[in-house]
Structures are given as C-alpha cells and as structure tokens.
mmCIF file of N, CA and C in Angstrom:
data_model
loop_
_atom_site.group_PDB
_atom_site.id
_atom_site.type_symbol
_atom_site.label_atom_id
_atom_site.label_comp_id
_atom_site.label_asym_id
_atom_site.label_seq_id
_atom_site.Cartn_x
_atom_site.Cartn_y
_atom_site.Cartn_z
ATOM 1 N N MET B 14 132.669 29.259 122.335
ATOM 2 C CA MET B 14 131.584 28.415 121.894
ATOM 3 C C MET B 14 132.123 27.085 121.475
ATOM 4 N N HIS B 15 131.447 26.020 121.842
ATOM 5 C CA HIS B 15 131.830 24.638 121.515
ATOM 6 C C HIS B 15 130.921 24.113 120.411
ATOM 7 N N VAL B 16 131.495 23.576 119.369
ATOM 8 C CA VAL B 16 130.701 23.029 118.269
ATOM 9 C C VAL B 16 131.190 21.611 117.984
ATOM 10 N N ASP B 17 130.282 20.650 117.875
ATOM 11 C CA ASP B 17 130.590 19.301 117.468
ATOM 12 C C ASP B 17 130.177 19.149 116.009
ATOM 13 N N VAL B 18 131.067 18.591 115.216
ATOM 14 C CA VAL B 18 130.801 18.383 113.777
ATOM 15 C C VAL B 18 130.806 16.869 113.532
ATOM 16 N N TYR B 19 129.762 16.394 112.898
ATOM 17 C CA TYR B 19 129.670 14.973 112.565
ATOM 18 C C TYR B 19 129.649 14.830 111.044
ATOM 19 N N GLU B 20 130.411 13.906 110.520
ATOM 20 C CA GLU B 20 130.486 13.722 109.067
ATOM 21 C C GLU B 20 130.393 12.244 108.780
ATOM 22 N N LYS B 21 129.577 11.899 107.795
ATOM 23 C CA LYS B 21 129.411 10.499 107.395
ATOM 24 C C LYS B 21 130.686 9.907 106.851
ATOM 25 N N ARG B 22 131.365 10.680 105.994
ATOM 26 C CA ARG B 22 132.571 10.184 105.348
ATOM 27 C C ARG B 22 133.798 10.477 106.216
ATOM 28 N N GLY B 23 134.868 9.765 105.909
ATOM 29 C CA GLY B 23 136.102 9.951 106.638
ATOM 30 C C GLY B 23 136.799 11.243 106.278
ATOM 31 N N ASP B 24 137.876 11.531 106.949
ATOM 32 C CA ASP B 24 138.660 12.753 106.705
ATOM 33 C C ASP B 24 139.295 12.667 105.302
ATOM 34 N N PRO B 25 138.975 13.612 104.408
ATOM 35 C CA PRO B 25 139.492 13.566 103.034
ATOM 36 C C PRO B 25 141.001 13.780 102.971
ATOM 37 N N ARG B 26 141.607 14.280 104.063
ATOM 38 C CA ARG B 26 143.063 14.420 104.058
ATOM 39 C C ARG B 26 143.765 13.100 104.279
ATOM 40 N N LEU B 27 142.999 12.115 104.788
ATOM 41 C CA LEU B 27 143.592 10.781 105.060
ATOM 42 C C LEU B 27 143.191 9.740 104.085
ATOM 43 N N GLU B 28 142.172 9.997 103.276
ATOM 44 C CA GLU B 28 141.657 9.033 102.327
ATOM 45 C C GLU B 28 141.849 9.564 100.913
ATOM 46 N N HIS B 29 141.867 8.649 99.967
ATOM 47 C CA HIS B 29 141.910 9.048 98.570
ATOM 48 C C HIS B 29 140.520 9.530 98.148
ATOM 49 N N GLN B 30 140.500 10.476 97.209
ATOM 50 C CA GLN B 30 139.266 11.024 96.745
ATOM 51 C C GLN B 30 138.462 9.905 96.017
ATOM 52 N N VAL B 31 137.195 9.800 96.363
ATOM 53 C CA VAL B 31 136.338 8.850 95.673
ATOM 54 C C VAL B 31 135.711 9.591 94.503
ATOM 55 N N GLN B 32 135.998 9.133 93.297
ATOM 56 C CA GLN B 32 135.492 9.774 92.117
ATOM 57 C C GLN B 32 133.980 9.622 92.026
ATOM 58 N N GLY B 33 133.297 10.669 91.489
ATOM 59 C CA GLY B 33 131.890 10.576 91.242
ATOM 60 C C GLY B 33 131.016 10.778 92.471
ATOM 61 N N ARG B 34 131.602 11.117 93.585
ATOM 62 C CA ARG B 34 130.834 11.280 94.812
ATOM 63 C C ARG B 34 130.358 12.718 95.051
ATOM 64 N N SER B 35 130.949 13.667 94.322
ATOM 65 C CA SER B 35 130.615 15.067 94.585
ATOM 66 C C SER B 35 130.880 15.875 93.356
ATOM 67 N N ILE B 36 129.999 16.827 93.118
ATOM 68 C CA ILE B 36 130.209 17.726 92.002
ATOM 69 C C ILE B 36 130.972 18.954 92.476
ATOM 70 N N ASN B 37 131.547 19.664 91.541
ATOM 71 C CA ASN B 37 132.268 20.881 91.886
ATOM 72 C C ASN B 37 131.335 21.910 92.484
ATOM 73 N N LEU B 38 131.910 22.886 93.134
ATOM 74 C CA LEU B 38 131.159 23.935 93.809
ATOM 75 C C LEU B 38 131.282 25.202 92.982
ATOM 76 N N ALA B 39 130.206 25.906 92.739
ATOM 77 C CA ALA B 39 130.197 27.191 92.049
ATOM 78 C C ALA B 39 130.473 28.269 93.094
ATOM 79 N N LEU B 40 131.586 28.955 92.904
ATOM 80 C CA LEU B 40 132.041 29.910 93.880
ATOM 81 C C LEU B 40 131.927 31.332 93.299
ATOM 82 N N SER B 41 131.147 32.214 93.952
ATOM 83 C CA SER B 41 130.962 33.570 93.450
ATOM 84 C C SER B 41 131.865 34.523 94.204
ATOM 85 N N THR B 42 131.719 35.804 93.920
ATOM 86 C CA THR B 42 132.503 36.846 94.563
ATOM 87 C C THR B 42 132.392 36.796 96.063
ATOM 88 N N ARG B 43 131.175 36.572 96.572
ATOM 89 C CA ARG B 43 130.960 36.521 98.016
ATOM 90 C C ARG B 43 131.725 35.368 98.664
ATOM 91 N N GLY B 44 131.727 34.195 98.004
ATOM 92 C CA GLY B 44 132.483 33.064 98.510
ATOM 93 C C GLY B 44 134.003 33.306 98.482
ATOM 94 N N LEU B 45 134.436 33.889 97.372
ATOM 95 C CA LEU B 45 135.855 34.222 97.262
ATOM 96 C C LEU B 45 136.289 35.189 98.368
ATOM 97 N N HIS B 46 135.445 36.155 98.631
ATOM 98 C CA HIS B 46 135.747 37.138 99.684
ATOM 99 C C HIS B 46 135.864 36.428 101.033
ATOM 100 N N ALA B 47 134.951 35.515 101.337
ATOM 101 C CA ALA B 47 135.008 34.780 102.609
ATOM 102 C C ALA B 47 136.311 33.975 102.694
ATOM 103 N N LEU B 48 136.669 33.326 101.612
ATOM 104 C CA LEU B 48 137.916 32.524 101.622
ATOM 105 C C LEU B 48 139.149 33.413 101.775
ATOM 106 N N LYS B 49 139.109 34.601 101.154
ATOM 107 C CA LYS B 49 140.218 35.557 101.294
ATOM 108 C C LYS B 49 140.369 36.007 102.727
ATOM 109 N N GLU B 50 139.258 36.207 103.429
ATOM 110 C CA GLU B 50 139.259 36.642 104.813
ATOM 111 C C GLU B 50 139.986 35.627 105.721
ATOM 112 N N ILE B 51 139.952 34.341 105.367
ATOM 113 C CA ILE B 51 140.626 33.352 106.179
ATOM 114 C C ILE B 51 141.884 32.809 105.546
ATOM 115 N N GLY B 52 142.295 33.481 104.434
ATOM 116 C CA GLY B 52 143.598 33.132 103.816
ATOM 117 C C GLY B 52 143.594 31.899 102.969
ATOM 118 N N LEU B 53 142.452 31.474 102.428
ATOM 119 C CA LEU B 53 142.423 30.232 101.656
ATOM 120 C C LEU B 53 142.128 30.487 100.167
ATOM 121 N N ASP B 54 141.951 31.725 99.768
ATOM 122 C CA ASP B 54 141.576 32.001 98.373
ATOM 123 C C ASP B 54 142.653 31.543 97.388
ATOM 124 N N ALA B 55 143.882 31.848 97.668
ATOM 125 C CA ALA B 55 144.952 31.534 96.701
ATOM 126 C C ALA B 55 145.129 30.029 96.543
ATOM 127 N N ALA B 56 145.069 29.283 97.628
ATOM 128 C CA ALA B 56 145.255 27.838 97.561
ATOM 129 C C ALA B 56 144.114 27.154 96.780
ATOM 130 N N LEU B 57 142.924 27.645 96.942
ATOM 131 C CA LEU B 57 141.788 27.014 96.268
ATOM 132 C C LEU B 57 141.714 27.406 94.787
ATOM 133 N N MET B 58 142.206 28.599 94.443
ATOM 134 C CA MET B 58 142.039 29.131 93.094
ATOM 135 C C MET B 58 143.208 28.774 92.185
ATOM 136 N N LEU B 59 143.910 27.640 92.454
ATOM 137 C CA LEU B 59 145.010 27.216 91.570
ATOM 138 C C LEU B 59 144.531 26.700 90.224
ATOM 139 N N ARG B 60 143.365 26.041 90.217
ATOM 140 C CA ARG B 60 142.829 25.485 88.972
ATOM 141 C C ARG B 60 141.333 25.696 88.828
ATOM 142 N N PRO B 61 140.835 26.887 88.947
ATOM 143 C CA PRO B 61 139.392 27.077 88.830
ATOM 144 C C PRO B 61 138.958 27.053 87.361
ATOM 145 N N VAL B 62 137.703 26.760 87.154
ATOM 146 C CA VAL B 62 137.108 26.846 85.801
ATOM 147 C C VAL B 62 136.177 28.024 85.832
ATOM 148 N N ARG B 63 136.422 29.002 84.949
ATOM 149 C CA ARG B 63 135.575 30.190 84.884
ATOM 150 C C ARG B 63 134.264 29.828 84.213
ATOM 151 N N MET B 64 133.164 30.256 84.793
ATOM 152 C CA MET B 64 131.818 29.990 84.231
ATOM 153 C C MET B 64 131.117 31.329 84.041
ATOM 154 N N TYR B 65 130.749 31.607 82.812
ATOM 155 C CA TYR B 65 130.133 32.887 82.468
ATOM 156 C C TYR B 65 128.610 32.819 82.484
ATOM 157 N N GLY B 66 128.012 31.628 82.539
ATOM 158 C CA GLY B 66 126.583 31.474 82.519
ATOM 159 C C GLY B 66 126.228 30.002 82.471
ATOM 160 N N ARG B 67 124.967 29.721 82.220
ATOM 161 C CA ARG B 67 124.501 28.348 82.181
ATOM 162 C C ARG B 67 123.753 28.096 80.888
ATOM 163 N N GLN B 68 123.728 26.855 80.471
ATOM 164 C CA GLN B 68 123.003 26.447 79.303
ATOM 165 C C GLN B 68 121.642 25.960 79.743
ATOM 166 N N VAL B 69 120.588 26.591 79.286
ATOM 167 C CA VAL B 69 119.207 26.263 79.665
ATOM 168 C C VAL B 69 118.612 25.371 78.598
ATOM 169 N N HIS B 70 118.028 24.252 79.007
ATOM 170 C CA HIS B 70 117.381 23.287 78.080
ATOM 171 C C HIS B 70 115.888 23.404 78.314
ATOM 172 N N ASP B 71 115.164 23.934 77.343
ATOM 173 C CA ASP B 71 113.710 24.131 77.469
ATOM 174 C C ASP B 71 112.964 22.855 77.204
ATOM 175 N N VAL B 72 111.734 22.802 77.593
ATOM 176 C CA VAL B 72 110.852 21.661 77.414
ATOM 177 C C VAL B 72 110.742 21.301 75.920
ATOM 178 N N ASP B 73 110.734 22.289 75.034
ATOM 179 C CA ASP B 73 110.607 22.033 73.600
ATOM 180 C C ASP B 73 111.956 21.643 72.947
ATOM 181 N N GLN B 74 112.948 21.317 73.753
ATOM 182 C CA GLN B 74 114.284 20.870 73.276
ATOM 183 C C GLN B 74 115.170 21.996 72.790
ATOM 184 N N THR B 75 114.710 23.221 72.814
ATOM 185 C CA THR B 75 115.603 24.332 72.450
ATOM 186 C C THR B 75 116.549 24.617 73.619
ATOM 187 N N GLN B 76 117.657 25.216 73.295
ATOM 188 C CA GLN B 76 118.642 25.578 74.291
ATOM 189 C C GLN B 76 119.055 27.037 74.127
ATOM 190 N N HIS B 77 119.392 27.664 75.235
ATOM 191 C CA HIS B 77 119.929 29.010 75.134
ATOM 192 C C HIS B 77 120.821 29.288 76.344
ATOM 193 N N PHE B 78 121.749 30.185 76.111
ATOM 194 C CA PHE B 78 122.746 30.531 77.127
ATOM 195 C C PHE B 78 122.197 31.653 77.983
ATOM 196 N N LEU B 79 122.283 31.485 79.287
ATOM 197 C CA LEU B 79 121.816 32.483 80.257
ATOM 198 C C LEU B 79 123.035 32.971 81.059
ATOM 199 N N PRO B 80 123.520 34.175 80.765
ATOM 200 C CA PRO B 80 124.729 34.659 81.478
ATOM 201 C C PRO B 80 124.423 34.932 82.949
ATOM 202 N N TYR B 81 125.441 34.822 83.784
ATOM 203 C CA TYR B 81 125.303 35.090 85.183
ATOM 204 C C TYR B 81 125.266 36.592 85.453
ATOM 205 N N SER B 82 125.752 37.402 84.493
ATOM 206 C CA SER B 82 125.811 38.848 84.691
ATOM 207 C C SER B 82 125.654 39.536 83.350
ATOM 208 N N PRO B 83 125.129 40.780 83.368
ATOM 209 C CA PRO B 83 125.087 41.550 82.120
ATOM 210 C C PRO B 83 126.487 41.866 81.616
ATOM 211 N N ASP B 84 127.453 41.869 82.498
ATOM 212 C CA ASP B 84 128.835 42.159 82.136
ATOM 213 C C ASP B 84 129.415 40.857 81.587
ATOM 214 N N PRO B 85 129.775 40.760 80.284
ATOM 215 C CA PRO B 85 130.272 39.535 79.709
ATOM 216 C C PRO B 85 131.610 39.089 80.268
ATOM 217 N N THR B 86 132.332 39.947 80.967
ATOM 218 C CA THR B 86 133.598 39.549 81.548
ATOM 219 C C THR B 86 133.422 38.958 82.968
ATOM 220 N N HIS B 87 132.260 39.093 83.545
ATOM 221 C CA HIS B 87 132.009 38.618 84.906
ATOM 222 C C HIS B 87 131.781 37.094 84.867
ATOM 223 N N ALA B 88 132.445 36.403 85.829
ATOM 224 C CA ALA B 88 132.322 34.934 85.872
ATOM 225 C C ALA B 88 132.224 34.516 87.328
ATOM 226 N N ILE B 89 131.731 33.325 87.529
ATOM 227 C CA ILE B 89 131.848 32.655 88.794
ATOM 228 C C ILE B 89 132.807 31.486 88.539
ATOM 229 N N TYR B 90 133.242 30.812 89.579
ATOM 230 C CA TYR B 90 134.291 29.818 89.445
ATOM 231 C C TYR B 90 133.813 28.448 89.908
ATOM 232 N N SER B 91 134.132 27.441 89.113
ATOM 233 C CA SER B 91 133.889 26.064 89.503
ATOM 234 C C SER B 91 135.175 25.547 90.175
ATOM 235 N N VAL B 92 135.038 25.169 91.442
ATOM 236 C CA VAL B 92 136.221 24.683 92.178
ATOM 237 C C VAL B 92 135.898 23.306 92.775
ATOM 238 N N SER B 93 136.932 22.606 93.139
ATOM 239 C CA SER B 93 136.776 21.262 93.694
ATOM 240 C C SER B 93 136.238 21.319 95.122
ATOM 241 N N ARG B 94 135.093 20.719 95.294
ATOM 242 C CA ARG B 94 134.496 20.658 96.644
ATOM 243 C C ARG B 94 135.401 19.833 97.559
ATOM 244 N N TYR B 95 136.014 18.789 97.003
ATOM 245 C CA TYR B 95 136.928 17.923 97.763
ATOM 246 C C TYR B 95 138.110 18.778 98.278
ATOM 247 N N GLU B 96 138.729 19.566 97.388
ATOM 248 C CA GLU B 96 139.873 20.393 97.783
ATOM 249 C C GLU B 96 139.447 21.474 98.808
ATOM 250 N N LEU B 97 138.263 22.057 98.591
ATOM 251 C CA LEU B 97 137.785 23.031 99.571
ATOM 252 C C LEU B 97 137.621 22.392 100.966
ATOM 253 N N ASN B 98 137.015 21.217 100.998
ATOM 254 C CA ASN B 98 136.844 20.566 102.287
ATOM 255 C C ASN B 98 138.159 20.278 102.959
ATOM 256 N N LYS B 99 139.139 19.829 102.207
ATOM 257 C CA LYS B 99 140.488 19.557 102.774
ATOM 258 C C LYS B 99 141.102 20.833 103.309
ATOM 259 N N LEU B 100 141.008 21.936 102.572
ATOM 260 C CA LEU B 100 141.577 23.210 103.018
ATOM 261 C C LEU B 100 140.872 23.720 104.287
ATOM 262 N N LEU B 101 139.579 23.615 104.328
ATOM 263 C CA LEU B 101 138.838 24.063 105.515
ATOM 264 C C LEU B 101 139.163 23.218 106.739
ATOM 265 N N LEU B 102 139.283 21.929 106.580
ATOM 266 C CA LEU B 102 139.666 21.053 107.661
ATOM 267 C C LEU B 102 141.049 21.393 108.187
ATOM 268 N N GLU B 103 141.951 21.599 107.260
ATOM 269 C CA GLU B 103 143.323 21.949 107.635
ATOM 270 C C GLU B 103 143.347 23.266 108.432
ATOM 271 N N LYS B 104 142.556 24.232 107.972
ATOM 272 C CA LYS B 104 142.489 25.540 108.649
ATOM 273 C C LYS B 104 141.961 25.397 110.057
ATOM 274 N N THR B 105 140.936 24.529 110.245
ATOM 275 C CA THR B 105 140.363 24.391 111.573
ATOM 276 C C THR B 105 141.312 23.777 112.590
ATOM 277 N N GLN B 106 142.337 23.062 112.120
ATOM 278 C CA GLN B 106 143.309 22.441 112.996
ATOM 279 C C GLN B 106 144.143 23.487 113.749
ATOM 280 N N HIS B 107 144.141 24.706 113.267
ATOM 281 C CA HIS B 107 144.970 25.763 113.851
ATOM 282 C C HIS B 107 144.213 26.554 114.939
ATOM 283 N N TYR B 108 142.941 26.222 115.181
ATOM 284 C CA TYR B 108 142.172 26.876 116.203
ATOM 285 C C TYR B 108 142.068 26.063 117.432
ATOM 286 N N PRO B 109 142.131 26.695 118.620
ATOM 287 C CA PRO B 109 142.065 25.907 119.875
ATOM 288 C C PRO B 109 140.695 25.227 120.009
ATOM 289 N N ARG B 110 140.705 24.110 120.680
ATOM 290 C CA ARG B 110 139.459 23.374 120.908
ATOM 291 C C ARG B 110 138.835 23.697 122.218
#
C-alpha cells in the first residue's frame, strides 16, 4: 500500500521545537500498548507525567476532582506530542517506500 503524508509544519527532527504550539498528549494503556508493539514505549516514557484524574470546574465556580479510574493507583500519562512525532517519524524511516 502506498500512502502520501502531508504536513503543514516542517520535520521536527530538523527544526527546533516551537514553544506553545502544541499541548502534551494524554496516553492511556491502549496507546502504551501500541507503542510497545512497535518498540517505542521505552523511549517515549523517559519523562512522563502521571495523571490520576481531571479537575472539573463547574458553572457555579465549584471544583471537584474526577478520577480516571475507580482504582486510585491507575493513571494515564502526559507525554510530549513533539517527542512522539519525532519518534514516529524516525521509526517510519526504517520501512521501505
């Protein structure tokens, strides 16, 4: 199968990261499993931020914590979208065109 990929921005491996252009990516178990299948989980998980839930801000200005799971030890991970893009681009260079 032939796939053409078009990207507005340049190759992040060749350019410096532009601050403020992208937010981190929330990576769950399913995403980690996919990255493990292609051998990129360890490289991406060097500096993850564990997230156990989200802070909800109600219309009446009250706030409350909403966990991602009933298990208080379960977390998802905030990872750099920039680093993930670089790793995925690097991985694709190893496949024939």
